[in-house]
Coordinates of C-alpha atoms and ligand atoms in Angstrom, one line a residue:
M1 CA 10.1 18.5 197.9
S2 CA 10.9 16.3 200.9
D3 CA 12.1 18.0 204.3
A4 CA 14.3 16.0 206.6
T5 CA 18.2 16.4 206.5
G6 CA 20.6 13.5 206.0
A7 CA 24.2 13.3 207.3
S8 CA 25.8 15.4 204.3
G9 CA 23.0 18.0 205.1
A10 CA 20.8 16.6 202.1
T11 CA 17.1 16.7 202.1
I12 CA 15.7 13.1 202.5
P13 CA 11.9 12.0 202.1
S14 CA 9.3 12.0 205.1
D15 CA 6.8 10.3 203.4
P16 CA 6.9 7.4 200.4
T17 CA 4.5 8.3 197.5
S18 CA 1.9 5.2 196.7
A19 CA -1.1 5.0 194.3
S20 CA -3.1 1.6 194.0
S21 CA -2.6 1.4 190.6
S22 CA 0.7 2.1 190.4
P23 CA 3.4 -1.1 189.8
G24 CA 5.1 0.6 192.9
L25 CA 7.7 3.0 194.5
L26 CA 10.7 3.7 191.9
L27 CA 13.9 5.5 192.6
V28 CA 15.9 6.9 189.9
T29 CA 18.9 7.9 191.0
G30 CA 20.5 10.5 188.6
G31 CA 16.9 11.6 187.6
A32 CA 17.7 15.3 187.1
G33 CA 20.0 14.0 184.3
F34 CA 19.6 14.0 180.4
I35 CA 18.5 10.4 180.6
G36 CA 17.0 10.1 184.0
S37 CA 14.7 12.7 183.4
A38 CA 13.3 10.7 180.2
V39 CA 13.3 7.6 182.6
V40 CA 11.4 9.6 184.9
E41 CA 8.8 10.9 182.5
Q42 CA 8.1 7.3 181.1
A43 CA 8.2 5.6 184.7
L44 CA 5.4 8.3 185.7
G45 CA 3.4 7.6 182.5
R46 CA 3.6 3.9 182.9
G47 CA 2.2 4.6 186.5
W48 CA 5.0 4.1 189.1
S49 CA 5.5 6.8 191.9
V50 CA 8.5 8.1 191.3
R51 CA 11.5 9.2 193.7
V52 CA 14.5 10.8 192.2
L53 CA 17.9 11.3 194.5
D54 CA 20.0 13.4 192.3
S55 CA 22.8 15.2 193.8
L56 CA 22.8 18.1 190.9
R57 CA 26.7 18.2 190.2
P58 CA 27.6 21.9 189.8
D59 CA 29.4 20.8 187.1
V60 CA 26.4 19.5 185.1
H61 CA 23.6 21.5 186.2
G62 CA 23.8 25.5 185.2
G63 CA 20.7 26.0 187.4
P64 CA 17.9 24.1 189.2
P65 CA 16.6 21.7 187.2
T66 CA 13.0 21.1 185.7
L67 CA 11.2 18.4 187.6
D68 CA 7.4 16.8 187.1
P69 CA 5.9 17.8 190.3
R70 CA 4.6 14.5 190.8
V71 CA 8.2 13.8 191.4
D72 CA 9.5 13.2 195.0
F73 CA 12.6 14.8 194.8
V74 CA 15.6 14.2 197.2
H75 CA 18.4 16.3 196.9
G76 CA 21.7 14.4 198.0
D77 CA 24.4 11.9 197.0
V78 CA 24.6 8.3 196.4
R79 CA 27.8 8.1 198.2
D80 CA 26.0 9.4 201.4
A81 CA 24.8 6.3 203.3
A82 CA 22.0 8.1 205.6
V83 CA 20.5 9.9 202.6
V84 CA 20.2 6.6 200.3
D85 CA 19.1 4.6 203.3
A86 CA 16.1 7.3 203.7
A87 CA 15.8 7.6 199.8
L88 CA 15.2 3.7 200.1
V89 CA 11.8 3.8 202.2
G90 CA 9.3 2.4 200.7
V91 CA 11.0 1.6 197.8
D92 CA 10.3 -1.3 195.2
A93 CA 13.1 -0.8 192.7
V94 CA 16.0 1.2 191.7
C95 CA 17.0 2.7 188.4
H96 CA 20.6 3.7 188.7
Q97 CA 21.5 6.6 186.6
A98 CA 23.6 8.3 188.6
A99 CA 27.0 8.9 187.4
K100 CA 29.9 11.3 186.7
V101 CA 29.6 10.9 182.7
G102 CA 31.8 11.2 179.8
L103 CA 35.3 10.8 179.0
G104 CA 37.0 13.4 181.1
V105 CA 39.6 16.0 180.4
D106 CA 42.6 14.4 181.7
F107 CA 43.9 11.4 184.2
Q108 CA 43.1 14.2 186.8
D109 CA 39.9 13.3 186.2
A110 CA 40.4 9.3 187.3
P111 CA 39.7 10.0 191.5
D112 CA 36.1 11.5 190.8
Y113 CA 35.1 8.9 188.2
V114 CA 36.0 6.1 190.8
D115 CA 34.5 7.8 193.7
S116 CA 31.1 8.7 192.1
N117 CA 31.0 5.7 189.9
E118 CA 31.9 3.0 192.0
H119 CA 32.2 3.8 195.3
G120 CA 28.6 5.4 194.9
T121 CA 27.3 2.3 193.2
A122 CA 29.2 0.5 196.5
V123 CA 26.8 2.3 199.0
L124 CA 23.7 2.3 196.6
L125 CA 23.7 -1.3 196.4
A126 CA 24.5 -1.6 200.4
A127 CA 21.7 0.3 201.2
M128 CA 19.4 -1.6 198.9
D129 CA 20.9 -4.9 200.9
R130 CA 19.9 -3.1 204.1
A131 CA 16.5 -2.3 203.2
G132 CA 15.5 -5.5 201.3
V133 CA 15.0 -3.8 197.7
D134 CA 15.9 -6.6 195.4
R135 CA 15.1 -4.9 192.1
L136 CA 17.6 -2.9 190.3
V137 CA 18.7 -1.7 187.0
V138 CA 22.0 -0.3 186.1
A139 CA 22.9 2.4 183.6
S140 CA 25.9 1.0 181.6
S141 CA 27.2 2.0 178.5
M142 CA 29.1 0.3 175.1
V143 CA 32.4 1.5 176.6
V144 CA 32.8 -1.3 178.5
Y145 CA 33.5 -3.4 175.1
G146 CA 36.4 -0.6 173.8
E147 CA 36.7 -1.3 169.9
G148 CA 33.7 -3.1 168.2
S149 CA 33.5 -6.3 166.7
Y150 CA 34.9 -7.2 163.2
R151 CA 35.2 -10.2 160.9
T152 CA 38.3 -11.7 159.1
G153 CA 38.1 -12.1 155.7
A154 CA 37.7 -16.1 156.5
G155 CA 35.0 -15.0 158.5
E156 CA 36.0 -15.3 161.8
T157 CA 35.2 -12.6 164.7
E158 CA 38.3 -10.7 165.5
R159 CA 38.6 -7.8 168.3
P160 CA 41.9 -5.7 166.8
A161 CA 44.5 -4.3 169.0
P162 CA 43.9 -0.2 169.7
R163 CA 45.1 1.3 166.4
R164 CA 48.7 2.3 165.3
V165 CA 49.6 6.1 165.7
A166 CA 51.6 5.3 162.3
D167 CA 48.6 4.0 160.4
L168 CA 46.3 7.2 162.0
D169 CA 49.0 9.3 160.3
A170 CA 49.0 7.8 157.2
G171 CA 45.4 8.3 157.1
V172 CA 44.8 4.4 157.9
F173 CA 41.6 4.5 160.0
D174 CA 40.2 1.1 159.4
P175 CA 41.3 -1.6 161.6
R176 CA 43.2 -4.5 160.1
D177 CA 44.3 -8.1 161.0
A178 CA 48.1 -9.4 161.7
E179 CA 48.3 -9.8 158.0
G180 CA 47.5 -6.1 157.2
E181 CA 44.0 -7.4 155.6
L182 CA 40.9 -5.0 156.0
L183 CA 38.5 -6.3 159.0
E184 CA 34.8 -5.9 158.3
P185 CA 33.2 -4.6 161.1
Q186 CA 30.2 -6.4 162.2
L187 CA 27.6 -6.0 165.2
I188 CA 28.6 -6.5 168.7
A189 CA 26.7 -8.6 171.3
E190 CA 26.6 -8.6 174.9
D191 CA 29.0 -11.5 175.1
A192 CA 31.6 -10.2 173.0
P193 CA 35.1 -9.8 175.6
L194 CA 35.0 -6.6 177.5
D195 CA 37.9 -4.2 176.8
P196 CA 37.3 -0.8 178.9
R197 CA 39.8 1.6 177.6
N198 CA 39.5 4.6 179.6
V199 CA 38.7 5.2 183.4
Y200 CA 35.1 6.1 182.7
A201 CA 34.5 3.1 180.7
I202 CA 36.5 1.2 183.8
T203 CA 34.0 2.9 186.2
K204 CA 30.8 1.6 184.2
L205 CA 32.2 -1.9 183.6
T206 CA 33.1 -2.0 187.9
Q207 CA 29.2 -1.0 188.1
E208 CA 27.9 -4.0 186.4
H209 CA 30.5 -6.2 188.5
L210 CA 29.2 -4.6 191.8
S211 CA 25.6 -5.6 190.5
T212 CA 26.3 -8.8 189.5
S213 CA 28.1 -9.2 193.3
W214 CA 25.2 -7.6 194.6
A215 CA 23.0 -9.8 193.3
R216 CA 24.5 -13.0 194.1
S217 CA 25.2 -12.1 197.5
T218 CA 21.9 -10.9 198.3
G219 CA 19.3 -12.5 196.1
G220 CA 19.0 -9.5 194.0
R221 CA 17.9 -8.9 190.0
A222 CA 19.7 -6.9 188.2
A223 CA 19.9 -5.6 184.6
A224 CA 22.6 -3.7 183.1
L225 CA 22.0 -1.5 179.8
R226 CA 24.9 -1.0 177.6
Y227 CA 23.5 2.4 176.4
H228 CA 25.4 3.1 172.8
N229 CA 25.3 6.8 171.0
V230 CA 22.6 8.3 173.1
Y231 CA 21.1 11.8 171.7
G232 CA 18.1 13.8 172.0
P233 CA 16.0 17.0 173.9
G234 CA 17.9 18.0 176.8
M235 CA 21.4 16.7 176.1
P236 CA 24.2 18.7 177.5
Q237 CA 26.0 21.5 175.4
N238 CA 29.2 21.4 174.4
T239 CA 31.5 20.4 177.5
P240 CA 34.4 17.8 177.5
Y241 CA 31.8 15.4 178.7
A242 CA 29.2 15.9 176.0
G243 CA 28.5 13.4 173.2
V244 CA 29.7 13.7 169.8
A245 CA 25.7 14.7 168.5
S246 CA 25.7 17.4 171.2
L247 CA 28.9 18.9 170.1
F248 CA 28.0 19.1 166.2
R249 CA 24.6 20.3 167.4
S250 CA 26.5 23.5 169.6
A251 CA 28.8 24.2 166.5
L252 CA 25.9 24.4 164.3
E253 CA 23.9 26.7 166.5
R254 CA 27.1 29.0 166.8
G255 CA 26.7 29.1 163.0
E256 CA 30.0 27.1 162.4
A257 CA 30.3 24.1 160.9
P258 CA 30.5 20.2 162.7
R259 CA 34.0 19.3 162.3
V260 CA 34.5 15.3 162.0
Y261 CA 37.5 13.5 162.6
E262 CA 38.8 11.0 160.5
D263 CA 37.2 10.5 157.2
G264 CA 33.5 10.3 159.0
A265 CA 33.1 6.4 158.3
Q266 CA 32.8 5.4 162.1
R267 CA 30.1 3.4 162.4
R268 CA 27.8 4.2 165.3
D269 CA 24.7 3.0 166.9
F270 CA 22.8 6.3 167.4
V271 CA 19.9 6.2 170.1
H272 CA 16.9 8.5 171.0
V273 CA 16.9 9.4 174.6
R274 CA 13.2 8.4 174.6
D275 CA 13.9 4.7 173.3
I276 CA 16.6 4.8 176.1
A277 CA 13.8 5.2 178.7
S278 CA 11.4 2.7 177.4
A279 CA 14.5 0.0 177.9
N280 CA 15.0 0.6 181.1
L281 CA 10.9 0.7 181.9
A282 CA 11.1 -3.0 180.1
A283 CA 14.0 -3.9 182.1
L284 CA 12.2 -3.1 185.2
D285 CA 9.7 -5.1 184.3
W286 CA 12.2 -7.8 183.7
T287 CA 13.6 -7.5 187.3
G288 CA 10.2 -8.2 188.5
T289 CA 9.7 -11.6 186.8
Q290 CA 13.5 -13.1 187.4
Q291 CA 14.5 -15.3 190.1
P292 CA 16.5 -14.2 192.8
D293 CA 20.7 -14.0 191.7
S294 CA 19.9 -12.8 188.4
F295 CA 22.0 -10.5 186.4
R296 CA 21.8 -9.8 182.8
A297 CA 23.7 -7.1 180.5
F298 CA 21.6 -5.9 177.2
N299 CA 22.8 -3.6 174.6
V300 CA 20.4 -0.4 174.0
G301 CA 20.7 0.6 170.2
S302 CA 18.4 1.7 167.3
G303 CA 19.3 -1.3 165.2
T304 CA 20.4 1.2 162.5
V305 CA 23.9 1.8 161.5
H306 CA 24.9 5.2 160.8
T307 CA 28.4 6.8 160.4
I308 CA 29.4 9.9 162.4
G309 CA 29.8 11.9 159.1
E310 CA 26.1 11.0 158.0
M311 CA 25.1 11.8 161.7
A312 CA 26.8 15.4 161.2
E313 CA 25.4 16.0 157.4
A314 CA 21.7 15.2 159.0
L315 CA 22.1 17.3 161.5
A316 CA 23.4 20.4 159.2
R317 CA 20.8 19.9 156.6
E318 CA 18.1 19.6 159.4
A319 CA 19.4 22.8 161.3
G320 CA 20.0 24.7 157.9
G321 CA 23.5 25.2 158.9
P322 CA 26.9 25.1 157.0
A323 CA 28.0 21.5 155.8
P324 CA 30.3 19.3 157.9
V325 CA 34.3 19.7 157.5
V326 CA 36.0 16.2 157.4
T327 CA 39.1 17.2 158.7
G328 CA 41.0 13.7 158.5
Q329 CA 42.5 14.6 162.3
Y330 CA 42.3 11.6 164.9
R331 CA 42.1 11.6 168.4
A332 CA 44.4 8.9 170.1
G333 CA 42.1 6.3 171.7
D334 CA 38.9 7.0 169.6
V335 CA 37.5 3.3 168.8
R336 CA 36.4 3.4 164.9
H337 CA 33.5 1.5 164.9
V338 CA 31.4 0.0 167.2
T339 CA 27.8 -0.9 166.8
A340 CA 24.7 -2.6 168.6
S341 CA 23.1 -5.7 168.1
S342 CA 20.1 -5.1 170.3
A343 CA 18.5 -8.6 169.7
R344 CA 18.3 -9.7 173.2
L345 CA 16.8 -6.8 174.4
R346 CA 14.1 -7.1 171.4
D347 CA 13.8 -11.0 171.9
E348 CA 13.9 -11.3 175.9
L349 CA 12.1 -8.2 176.9
G350 CA 10.1 -7.3 173.8
W351 CA 11.3 -3.7 173.5
S352 CA 11.7 -2.2 170.2
P353 CA 13.3 1.7 169.4
G354 CA 10.3 4.2 168.4
V355 CA 12.5 6.7 166.9
S356 CA 14.0 6.7 163.5
F357 CA 17.3 8.2 162.5
E358 CA 15.9 10.3 160.6
E359 CA 13.1 11.6 162.5
G360 CA 15.2 11.7 166.2
M361 CA 18.3 14.1 164.0
R362 CA 15.1 16.4 162.9
E363 CA 14.2 16.7 166.0
F364 CA 17.5 17.1 167.6
A365 CA 18.5 19.5 165.1
T366 CA 16.7 22.3 166.7
A367 CA 15.7 21.0 170.1
P368 CA 16.3 22.9 173.2
L369 CA 19.9 21.5 174.8
R370 CA 20.8 21.6 178.6
A371 CA 22.2 24.8 179.6
A372 CA 26.1 24.9 179.6
V373 CA 27.4 25.5 183.3
G374 CA 28.1 28.7 183.5
G375 CA 26.8 29.6 179.9
Ligands
LIG1 N1 24.9 10.3 177.4 C1 25.3 9.1 177.4 O1 25.0 8.9 175.9 C2 25.4 7.8 178.0 C3 25.9 6.6 177.5 C4 26.1 5.7 178.0 C5 25.8 5.3 179.3 N2 25.4 6.8 179.8 C6 25.2 6.5 181.3 O2 23.8 6.8 181.8 C7 23.8 7.4 183.0 C8 23.1 8.7 183.1 O3 23.8 9.6 182.0 P1 23.2 11.0 181.6 O4 24.1 11.0 180.1 O5 21.8 11.6 181.9 O6 24.3 12.3 182.3 P2 23.6 13.4 183.1 O7 25.2 13.8 183.7 O8 22.8 14.4 182.2 O9 23.0 12.9 184.3 C9 24.0 12.0 185.5 C10 22.8 12.9 186.7 O10 23.5 12.0 188.1 C11 23.7 13.1 188.7 N3 24.9 12.8 190.0 C12 26.1 12.2 189.5 N4 26.9 11.7 190.7 C13 25.9 11.5 191.4 C14 26.1 11.1 192.8 N5 27.1 10.8 193.3 N6 25.2 10.9 193.6 C15 23.7 11.7 192.9 N7 23.2 12.3 191.7 C16 24.4 12.0 190.9 C17 23.9 14.3 188.1 O11 23.4 15.5 189.1 C18 23.2 14.3 186.9 O12 21.8 14.9 187.2 C19 25.1 7.5 183.4 O13 25.4 6.5 184.4 C20 26.1 7.4 182.1 O14 27.0 6.8 182.5 C21 25.3 7.8 179.2

């Protein structure tokens, strides 16, 4: 733990850690969070010295986080330039995980999303420019795509418009083309058109755009990782911000059946948090080999497609709980299918996932979740 105090009253580091065998000092923003802590663990395992900058958002953390004692922890906010300047001293690369996550409750959440994610990233990147830190990995998301990618009967790629309420009311869940023909879902690649459909998604795309602009104007090297459906130990419990895997897991823990929207056939790519962490380490290595002014986006998915219904069944089976209930209900704005091609990450970064769906769901069914705030 560090001891100086920044403009916001946050503690800031006095002395960067270093080790002769280390690839360097890595700053992980949001490193006390679900994904950030998995990144920290693997970075330490790979010889990085690690500093964490995390504000410990009170709506995320019910209590103090458990951090590896080797981590230099800075309790502060990425929006606080003085704290970020101090946290960047001696740093070789930044892994930016800090964000307000999830879909939020309603539009009243919009200012907080924009401030935390867009303004926070801008402050961080400006500080990196001042400090001469030129390597960045930024956590992005599949939500930048909106709806997934589809093929028409004629074999052409099509991105359908949001589904019509009349269709959803009639139980017609799969997107159709203008002639009413069913579209066939396919894997989405990074060059697909981007179509963020909610405030959170807009802020994730803005984080990518800011990173591109930073790389261009400062000679930086940035990788944006578009995570698909992340799950694994330490995932936050039942909150409006939690992912569907956590909601099902929390229902099972209460002895209730997971309630699955639509017909349960929504296709997703469920990717384990340890695989997300190893993708971050691969992307960090990549930033160390690129020319100045480099930006590249990479999907991070397991490469296997499963439905939300299959995920609910696997969790219920492994937890020994009640079978899922498929409700036929829907939420306006939900995407029907979105699944990743992670070929770019595999081919260009030599990354591959290590946790299979079966193995990951078996572990997740009984793994500890992060304590609910106020719970
Ligand atoms: N969980 C997913 O399924 C998923 C999917 C796609 C992308 N992501 C992205 O991955 C990243 C990590 O998400 P997570 O699931 O671990 O969330 P999380 O809420 O568990 O972790 C985020 C961490 O960032 C910290 N934080 C938030 N705002 C901050 C700020 N302004 N300054 C300093 N620290 C701040 C929080 O205290 C928390 O510890 C986010 O950028 C998120 O958008 C997550």
